[in-house]
Structure formats: structure tokens, C-alpha cells
mmCIF file of C-alpha atoms in Angstrom:
data_model
loop_
_atom_site.group_PDB
_atom_site.id
_atom_site.type_symbol
_atom_site.label_atom_id
_atom_site.label_comp_id
_atom_site.label_asym_id
_atom_site.label_seq_id
_atom_site.Cartn_x
_atom_site.Cartn_y
_atom_site.Cartn_z
ATOM 1 C CA MET E 948 126.091 113.859 22.367
ATOM 2 C CA PRO E 949 126.918 116.294 25.218
ATOM 3 C CA THR E 950 125.005 115.971 28.479
ATOM 4 C CA PRO E 951 122.622 118.934 28.962
ATOM 5 C CA SER E 952 123.286 121.288 31.844
ATOM 6 C CA PRO E 953 120.799 121.210 34.723
ATOM 7 C CA ILE E 954 118.051 123.821 34.504
ATOM 8 C CA LEU E 955 117.087 123.581 38.204
ATOM 9 C CA CYS E 956 119.487 122.790 41.054
ATOM 10 C CA CYS E 957 118.811 122.653 44.768
ATOM 11 C CA ASP E 958 121.809 122.331 47.072
ATOM 12 C CA ALA E 959 121.417 121.697 50.809
ATOM 13 C CA LEU E 960 118.035 123.483 50.750
ATOM 14 C CA SER E 961 116.519 123.754 54.232
ATOM 15 C CA VAL E 962 113.373 125.438 55.556
ATOM 16 C CA ALA E 963 112.549 125.935 59.232
ATOM 17 C CA TYR E 964 109.622 127.507 61.051
ATOM 18 C CA ALA E 965 110.269 128.846 64.558
ATOM 19 C CA GLY E 966 113.445 126.800 64.684
ATOM 20 C CA ARG E 967 111.705 123.578 63.675
ATOM 21 C CA ALA E 968 112.949 122.034 60.414
ATOM 22 C CA ALA E 969 110.348 121.310 57.728
ATOM 23 C CA VAL E 970 112.859 120.577 54.943
ATOM 24 C CA GLN E 971 116.441 119.520 55.684
ATOM 25 C CA ASN E 972 119.422 119.601 53.307
ATOM 26 C CA VAL E 973 117.573 118.621 50.125
ATOM 27 C CA SER E 974 119.775 118.487 47.023
ATOM 28 C CA PHE E 975 118.968 117.510 43.455
ATOM 29 C CA ALA E 976 119.634 118.572 39.861
ATOM 30 C CA LEU E 977 117.055 118.507 37.071
ATOM 31 C CA CYS E 978 117.838 118.807 33.357
ATOM 32 C CA PRO E 979 115.476 120.087 30.644
ATOM 33 C CA GLY E 980 112.859 117.492 29.748
ATOM 34 C CA GLN E 981 113.334 115.485 32.952
ATOM 35 C CA VAL E 982 110.649 114.713 35.523
ATOM 36 C CA LEU E 983 111.477 114.482 39.217
ATOM 37 C CA ALA E 984 108.774 112.888 41.362
ATOM 38 C CA VAL E 985 108.828 113.943 45.009
ATOM 39 C CA VAL E 986 107.061 111.346 47.160
ATOM 40 C CA GLY E 987 106.621 110.788 50.861
ATOM 41 C CA GLU E 988 104.032 110.498 53.577
ATOM 42 C CA SER E 989 101.820 113.432 54.560
ATOM 43 C CA GLY E 990 103.823 116.101 56.395
ATOM 44 C CA SER E 991 107.138 114.983 54.940
ATOM 45 C CA GLY E 992 107.835 118.418 53.437
ATOM 46 C CA LYS E 993 106.861 117.866 49.778
ATOM 47 C CA SER E 994 104.771 121.028 49.322
ATOM 48 C CA THR E 995 107.151 123.079 51.476
ATOM 49 C CA LEU E 996 109.934 122.129 49.077
ATOM 50 C CA LEU E 997 107.949 123.505 46.120
ATOM 51 C CA LYS E 998 107.193 126.740 47.969
ATOM 52 C CA ALA E 999 110.860 127.187 48.825
ATOM 53 C CA ILE E 1000 111.824 126.755 45.165
ATOM 54 C CA LEU E 1001 109.286 129.454 44.260
ATOM 55 C CA GLY E 1002 110.553 131.738 47.011
ATOM 56 C CA LEU E 1003 107.213 131.463 48.829
ATOM 57 C CA PRO E 1004 108.007 129.366 51.895
ATOM 58 C CA GLY E 1005 105.536 131.284 54.086
ATOM 59 C CA SER E 1006 105.749 133.917 56.786
ATOM 60 C CA GLY E 1007 108.350 133.370 59.476
ATOM 61 C CA ALA E 1008 110.271 130.796 57.457
ATOM 62 C CA ALA E 1009 114.051 130.601 57.629
ATOM 63 C CA VAL E 1010 115.554 129.340 54.355
ATOM 64 C CA ARG E 1011 119.140 128.135 53.933
ATOM 65 C CA GLY E 1012 120.946 126.579 51.004
ATOM 66 C CA SER E 1013 120.800 127.247 47.287
ATOM 67 C CA VAL E 1014 118.181 127.208 44.526
ATOM 68 C CA GLN E 1015 119.510 127.909 41.033
ATOM 69 C CA LEU E 1016 117.516 128.315 37.837
ATOM 70 C CA ALA E 1017 119.713 128.097 34.740
ATOM 71 C CA GLY E 1018 122.673 129.076 36.917
ATOM 72 C CA GLN E 1019 120.952 132.056 38.558
ATOM 73 C CA GLU E 1020 120.763 131.976 42.344
ATOM 74 C CA LEU E 1021 117.148 132.537 43.380
ATOM 75 C CA THR E 1022 117.500 132.737 47.155
ATOM 76 C CA ALA E 1023 119.457 135.999 46.856
ATOM 77 C CA LEU E 1024 116.956 137.720 44.564
ATOM 78 C CA PRO E 1025 114.687 140.504 45.876
ATOM 79 C CA ASP E 1026 110.929 139.930 45.883
ATOM 80 C CA ALA E 1027 110.365 142.051 42.765
ATOM 81 C CA ALA E 1028 112.799 139.953 40.735
ATOM 82 C CA LEU E 1029 111.264 136.719 42.017
ATOM 83 C CA ARG E 1030 107.798 137.901 41.007
ATOM 84 C CA ARG E 1031 109.053 138.403 37.454
ATOM 85 C CA LEU E 1032 110.371 134.826 37.387
ATOM 86 C CA ARG E 1033 107.267 133.171 38.835
ATOM 87 C CA GLY E 1034 104.982 132.161 36.030
ATOM 88 C CA ALA E 1035 107.367 133.308 33.305
ATOM 89 C CA GLN E 1036 110.269 130.938 34.109
ATOM 90 C CA ILE E 1037 108.808 128.695 36.821
ATOM 91 C CA GLY E 1038 105.185 127.647 36.399
ATOM 92 C CA LEU E 1039 102.950 126.174 39.085
ATOM 93 C CA ALA E 1040 100.131 123.678 38.578
ATOM 94 C CA PHE E 1041 97.929 123.590 41.665
ATOM 95 C CA GLN E 1042 96.519 120.549 43.406
ATOM 96 C CA ASP E 1043 92.974 121.839 42.854
ATOM 97 C CA ALA E 1044 92.956 123.988 39.727
ATOM 98 C CA GLY E 1045 89.241 124.689 40.133
ATOM 99 C CA ALA E 1046 89.830 126.415 43.461
ATOM 100 C CA SER E 1047 92.652 128.520 41.989
ATOM 101 C CA LEU E 1048 90.495 129.851 39.129
ATOM 102 C CA CYS E 1049 88.131 132.800 39.552
ATOM 103 C CA PRO E 1050 84.598 131.386 39.151
ATOM 104 C CA VAL E 1051 83.058 134.563 37.676
ATOM 105 C CA ARG E 1052 85.658 135.206 34.951
ATOM 106 C CA THR E 1053 86.139 133.244 31.751
ATOM 107 C CA ILE E 1054 89.114 130.979 31.202
ATOM 108 C CA GLY E 1055 90.210 133.267 28.391
ATOM 109 C CA SER E 1056 90.262 136.410 30.510
ATOM 110 C CA GLN E 1057 92.345 134.645 33.152
ATOM 111 C CA MET E 1058 94.785 133.267 30.600
ATOM 112 C CA TYR E 1059 95.166 136.700 29.042
ATOM 113 C CA GLU E 1060 95.836 138.204 32.473
ATOM 114 C CA SER E 1061 98.512 135.600 33.243
ATOM 115 C CA LEU E 1062 100.344 136.451 30.018
ATOM 116 C CA ALA E 1063 99.903 140.222 30.322
ATOM 117 C CA ALA E 1064 101.462 140.106 33.798
ATOM 118 C CA HIS E 1065 104.810 139.215 32.216
ATOM 119 C CA ARG E 1066 104.843 140.947 28.839
ATOM 120 C CA ARG E 1067 102.908 143.324 26.642
ATOM 121 C CA ILE E 1068 100.431 141.331 24.600
ATOM 122 C CA THR E 1069 97.055 141.919 22.991
ATOM 123 C CA ARG E 1070 94.026 139.857 23.927
ATOM 124 C CA ARG E 1071 93.828 138.608 20.332
ATOM 125 C CA GLU E 1072 97.422 137.349 20.414
ATOM 126 C CA ALA E 1073 96.878 135.747 23.834
ATOM 127 C CA ARG E 1074 93.828 133.935 22.457
ATOM 128 C CA ARG E 1075 95.788 132.736 19.423
ATOM 129 C CA GLN E 1076 98.562 131.352 21.611
ATOM 130 C CA ALA E 1077 96.097 129.709 23.990
ATOM 131 C CA LEU E 1078 94.127 128.012 21.204
ATOM 132 C CA GLU E 1079 97.362 126.773 19.640
ATOM 133 C CA LEU E 1080 98.445 125.303 22.976
ATOM 134 C CA PHE E 1081 95.017 123.706 23.542
ATOM 135 C CA ALA E 1082 95.282 122.034 20.137
ATOM 136 C CA ARG E 1083 98.829 120.783 20.739
ATOM 137 C CA LEU E 1084 97.743 119.313 24.085
ATOM 138 C CA ASP E 1085 94.681 117.643 22.505
ATOM 139 C CA LEU E 1086 92.235 119.708 24.558
ATOM 140 C CA PRO E 1087 88.891 119.582 22.722
ATOM 141 C CA ASP E 1088 87.033 122.640 21.388
ATOM 142 C CA GLY E 1089 89.590 125.274 22.341
ATOM 143 C CA ASP E 1090 87.362 128.167 21.321
ATOM 144 C CA TRP E 1091 84.669 127.003 23.732
ATOM 145 C CA LEU E 1092 87.260 126.506 26.488
ATOM 146 C CA TRP E 1093 88.485 130.086 25.990
ATOM 147 C CA ARG E 1094 84.925 131.416 26.410
ATOM 148 C CA SER E 1095 83.871 129.071 29.224
ATOM 149 C CA TYR E 1096 83.691 129.645 32.973
ATOM 150 C CA PRO E 1097 85.462 127.278 35.373
ATOM 151 C CA PHE E 1098 82.188 125.908 36.763
ATOM 152 C CA GLU E 1099 81.261 124.710 33.260
ATOM 153 C CA LEU E 1100 84.231 122.326 33.221
ATOM 154 C CA SER E 1101 84.650 118.955 34.876
ATOM 155 C CA GLY E 1102 87.284 118.571 37.578
ATOM 156 C CA GLY E 1103 89.601 116.782 35.172
ATOM 157 C CA MET E 1104 89.179 119.461 32.511
ATOM 158 C CA GLN E 1105 89.771 122.210 35.094
ATOM 159 C CA GLN E 1106 93.033 120.508 35.989
ATOM 160 C CA ARG E 1107 94.111 120.194 32.356
ATOM 161 C CA VAL E 1108 93.242 123.826 31.639
ATOM 162 C CA GLY E 1109 95.100 124.902 34.794
ATOM 163 C CA ILE E 1110 98.232 123.101 33.595
ATOM 164 C CA ALA E 1111 97.866 124.684 30.136
ATOM 165 C CA MET E 1112 97.516 128.101 31.770
ATOM 166 C CA ALA E 1113 100.709 127.539 33.770
ATOM 167 C CA MET E 1114 102.522 126.525 30.576
ATOM 168 C CA LEU E 1115 101.245 129.336 28.349
ATOM 169 C CA PRO E 1116 104.260 131.629 29.109
ATOM 170 C CA ARG E 1117 106.530 128.640 28.267
ATOM 171 C CA PRO E 1118 108.341 128.366 31.617
ATOM 172 C CA ALA E 1119 111.478 126.240 31.664
ATOM 173 C CA VAL E 1120 110.333 124.470 34.841
ATOM 174 C CA LEU E 1121 106.844 123.374 35.903
ATOM 175 C CA LEU E 1122 106.101 122.608 39.552
ATOM 176 C CA ALA E 1123 103.076 120.313 39.829
ATOM 177 C CA ASP E 1124 101.658 119.884 43.339
ATOM 178 C CA GLU E 1125 99.552 116.695 43.521
ATOM 179 C CA PRO E 1126 97.872 117.420 40.154
ATOM 180 C CA THR E 1127 96.021 114.068 40.047
ATOM 181 C CA SER E 1128 95.050 113.561 43.690
ATOM 182 C CA ALA E 1129 91.349 114.498 43.357
ATOM 183 C CA LEU E 1130 90.714 112.902 39.966
ATOM 184 C CA ASP E 1131 89.164 109.646 38.821
ATOM 185 C CA VAL E 1132 91.204 107.093 36.900
ATOM 186 C CA LEU E 1133 90.306 108.396 33.418
ATOM 187 C CA ALA E 1134 90.925 112.056 34.295
ATOM 188 C CA ARG E 1135 94.208 111.132 35.973
ATOM 189 C CA ARG E 1136 95.338 109.352 32.812
ATOM 190 C CA GLN E 1137 94.509 112.437 30.723
ATOM 191 C CA VAL E 1138 96.424 114.770 33.057
ATOM 192 C CA LEU E 1139 99.480 112.508 33.046
ATOM 193 C CA ALA E 1140 99.336 112.296 29.252
ATOM 194 C CA GLU E 1141 99.220 116.101 29.131
ATOM 195 C CA LEU E 1142 102.273 116.424 31.367
ATOM 196 C CA ALA E 1143 104.164 113.902 29.252
ATOM 197 C CA ARG E 1144 103.156 115.818 26.124
ATOM 198 C CA LEU E 1145 104.415 119.094 27.606
ATOM 199 C CA ARG E 1146 107.904 117.816 28.194
ATOM 200 C CA GLN E 1147 107.934 116.263 24.732
ATOM 201 C CA LEU E 1148 106.813 119.503 23.047
ATOM 202 C CA PHE E 1149 108.730 122.089 25.056
ATOM 203 C CA ASP E 1150 111.500 120.138 26.841
ATOM 204 C CA THR E 1151 109.939 121.264 30.105
ATOM 205 C CA ALA E 1152 111.525 120.098 33.345
ATOM 206 C CA ILE E 1153 108.845 119.014 35.828
ATOM 207 C CA VAL E 1154 108.963 118.651 39.594
ATOM 208 C CA LEU E 1155 105.955 116.469 40.403
ATOM 209 C CA VAL E 1156 104.792 116.163 44.003
ATOM 210 C CA THR E 1157 102.625 113.085 44.407
ATOM 211 C CA HIS E 1158 101.537 110.555 46.994
ATOM 212 C CA ASP E 1159 100.695 108.097 44.229
ATOM 213 C CA ILE E 1160 103.554 105.705 43.523
ATOM 214 C CA ALA E 1161 101.869 104.629 40.269
ATOM 215 C CA VAL E 1162 102.020 108.220 39.022
ATOM 216 C CA ALA E 1163 105.723 108.446 39.848
ATOM 217 C CA GLU E 1164 106.378 105.121 38.137
ATOM 218 C CA GLN E 1165 104.555 106.193 34.979
ATOM 219 C CA LEU E 1166 106.057 109.649 34.488
ATOM 220 C CA ALA E 1167 109.242 110.184 36.506
ATOM 221 C CA ASP E 1168 112.867 109.885 35.441
ATOM 222 C CA GLN E 1169 114.077 110.434 39.021
ATOM 223 C CA VAL E 1170 112.372 109.871 42.366
ATOM 224 C CA LEU E 1171 113.086 111.817 45.543
ATOM 225 C CA VAL E 1172 111.698 110.253 48.719
ATOM 226 C CA LEU E 1173 111.234 112.588 51.682
ATOM 227 C CA GLN E 1174 110.860 111.472 55.289
ATOM 228 C CA GLY E 1175 110.504 114.053 58.029
ATOM 229 C CA GLY E 1176 111.737 116.734 55.636
ATOM 230 C CA ALA E 1177 114.997 114.907 54.858
ATOM 231 C CA VAL E 1178 116.020 112.899 51.811
ATOM 232 C CA ALA E 1179 115.436 109.210 52.457
ATOM 233 C CA GLU E 1180 116.344 108.192 48.907
ATOM 234 C CA LEU E 1181 117.114 109.800 45.548
ATOM 235 C CA GLY E 1182 117.870 108.091 42.263
ATOM 236 C CA PRO E 1183 116.577 106.886 38.898
ATOM 237 C CA ALA E 1184 112.897 105.964 39.078
ATOM 238 C CA ALA E 1185 113.416 102.351 38.048
ATOM 239 C CA GLN E 1186 116.072 101.838 40.716
ATOM 240 C CA VAL E 1187 114.204 103.555 43.561
ATOM 241 C CA LEU E 1188 110.829 101.935 42.828
ATOM 242 C CA ARG E 1189 112.027 98.436 41.976
ATOM 243 C CA ALA E 1190 115.033 98.050 44.254
ATOM 244 C CA PRO E 1191 114.560 100.562 47.095
ATOM 245 C CA LYS E 1192 117.408 101.002 49.528
ATOM 246 C CA SER E 1193 115.633 102.833 52.349
ATOM 247 C CA ALA E 1194 113.058 101.431 54.768
ATOM 248 C CA CYS E 1195 110.892 104.495 54.124
ATOM 249 C CA THR E 1196 110.682 103.781 50.380
ATOM 250 C CA ARG E 1197 109.931 100.119 51.020
ATOM 251 C CA ALA E 1198 107.133 101.108 53.414
ATOM 252 C CA LEU E 1199 105.620 103.464 50.813
ATOM 253 C CA LEU E 1200 105.717 100.718 48.186
ATOM 254 C CA ASP E 1201 104.217 98.184 50.583
ATOM 255 C CA ALA E 1202 101.337 100.583 51.257
ATOM 256 C CA VAL E 1203 100.260 100.626 47.599
ATOM 257 C CA PRO E 1204 96.991 98.676 47.319
ATOM 258 C CA ARG E 1205 97.121 95.827 44.842
ATOM 259 C CA LEU E 1206 94.222 93.980 43.256
ATOM 260 C CA VAL E 1207 94.351 90.232 43.699
ATOM 261 C CA ARG E 1208 92.212 88.217 41.302
ATOM 262 C CA PRO E 1209 90.504 85.253 42.937
ATOM 263 C CA THR E 1210 91.450 81.814 41.653
ATOM 264 C CA ALA E 1211 88.865 79.658 39.916
ATOM 265 C CA LYS E 1212 88.534 77.588 43.105
ATOM 266 C CA GLU E 1213 88.014 80.695 45.280
ATOM 267 C CA SER E 1214 85.419 82.185 42.925
ATOM 268 C CA ALA E 1215 83.393 78.973 42.623
ATOM 269 C CA PRO E 1216 80.094 78.950 44.596
#
């Protein structure tokens, strides 16, 4: 069986602000259906990397290197062309979906707007597609979700709906920026199950920024470890997380809290 061609490639991607490097020479290739987890300490450049892929590194940023989507170079595209790609070909799931949703408009109206921004579509057809996606992602009571306001949903449900909204145009790549960081254990499990379901259903490639090693271990095929904006380690998830080569990766793994059950002697009064 032939190896699939990468859908997203970064080659020597660097971002600097006022001459100070935030991301340095990051390279990776991601095939359809693969998940790349980007991990690292706070300030290591994880979110900056996502913004650079989207062509939104921020004002005053100097970007070097290459970002290719299905062979198309994105760094050379004008802003108008990039706007057409964002959402349609590259989706973004925010860290706090509740804050990214308008509180006084229904979920349905916002989903319709996100689709209508990229193609001509009726509200009825947008609703049909949204309800179908809700059902395929095991989101309960899709009709109620379509008519609901964001404040009527729990934080976990807001996050799941936000991911569904990002996936409604069927982008080839989904960028997920800390999608589980503010959730409890049950909601986190549901969000991770939804992401796994998306790649199973649509062969979506996912770049997952997370500080949670357990999340990377559960979902990722590859792990990219950033330290000070540079690549400390990159490889298959099992190799990086079980036999890390860099001191940075070992430090991140050592920082993961672990529950230790008391022995019978220790628990005795």
C-alpha cells in the first residue's frame, strides 16, 4: 500500500519579534489522519507555531521558512488568499471555545455564518449538515444544540461544539490549541474521543498543542517537543514518551504528577 503524501509540511519555520526568535527552524510533515502533539513548557512557542501556520503570527512578526498545505506554499500567499483557506482548508479549535463564541447569538446562526463565509449555502442546508455532524460525533440532541445559546452549554459541551464548528467545512487540517486545558476529567475524555472520531471519519490531520503529556500519549502519532522555540525532540509518540532522548522531554515527563497508592501497612491506623 503506497505511503500517503503529507498534507501539511513545515520546513525551517521561524518567527521573530523585534529580532528576538519565538520559533526557530521548526520542521515536520503530517499526513492525512495523523495527529501531531506539540508539547513544551509555557513560552516555548507552541501557540506561535500554530499562528504562523495560519498566517497570523501577529503584528511586527518576521516569518522565515516554508509552510505547505497539500503542496501549496502558504507563506507566499496574499492575505485575501489566506483568508479563503482559513476555516475552509485549515480549521482552528480554540483553547476556550466559550470565549470565542458570541454569547447573544445561537450556535446555529454562528455555524451558518462560518459556512456562508466560504461558499453559498442556505440556512436550511447548513442546519442539515450541522445536525448530521452532531450525530456522527455523538453530540446529544443536535436540534437543541442548533437552537441554543453558548451560555446554555457546559464548558465541555462548548468545547465539543466549537470543534464541530471548526470541522463543519471539512478542513483537511485541524489546529487544536490546548482544547482540554480548562476541562474536568470527564469532559476532557469526551473532547479527546471527539478528536479521535474526527480523524477516523474524515481522515483529518490534527496539530494538537497541549501541556498535558497524558493527552499526547492518548491521541498522538508523533510528538514535537519545543524548548525556547526550537525543536528539542521529534519522533513517534511511543518513542518520544517512553524513551526520550532530550533532557527537556525527560524533564516534562518527570513533571507529570503520578498517584501513588499507599500500601496496606501505610494505610493502617
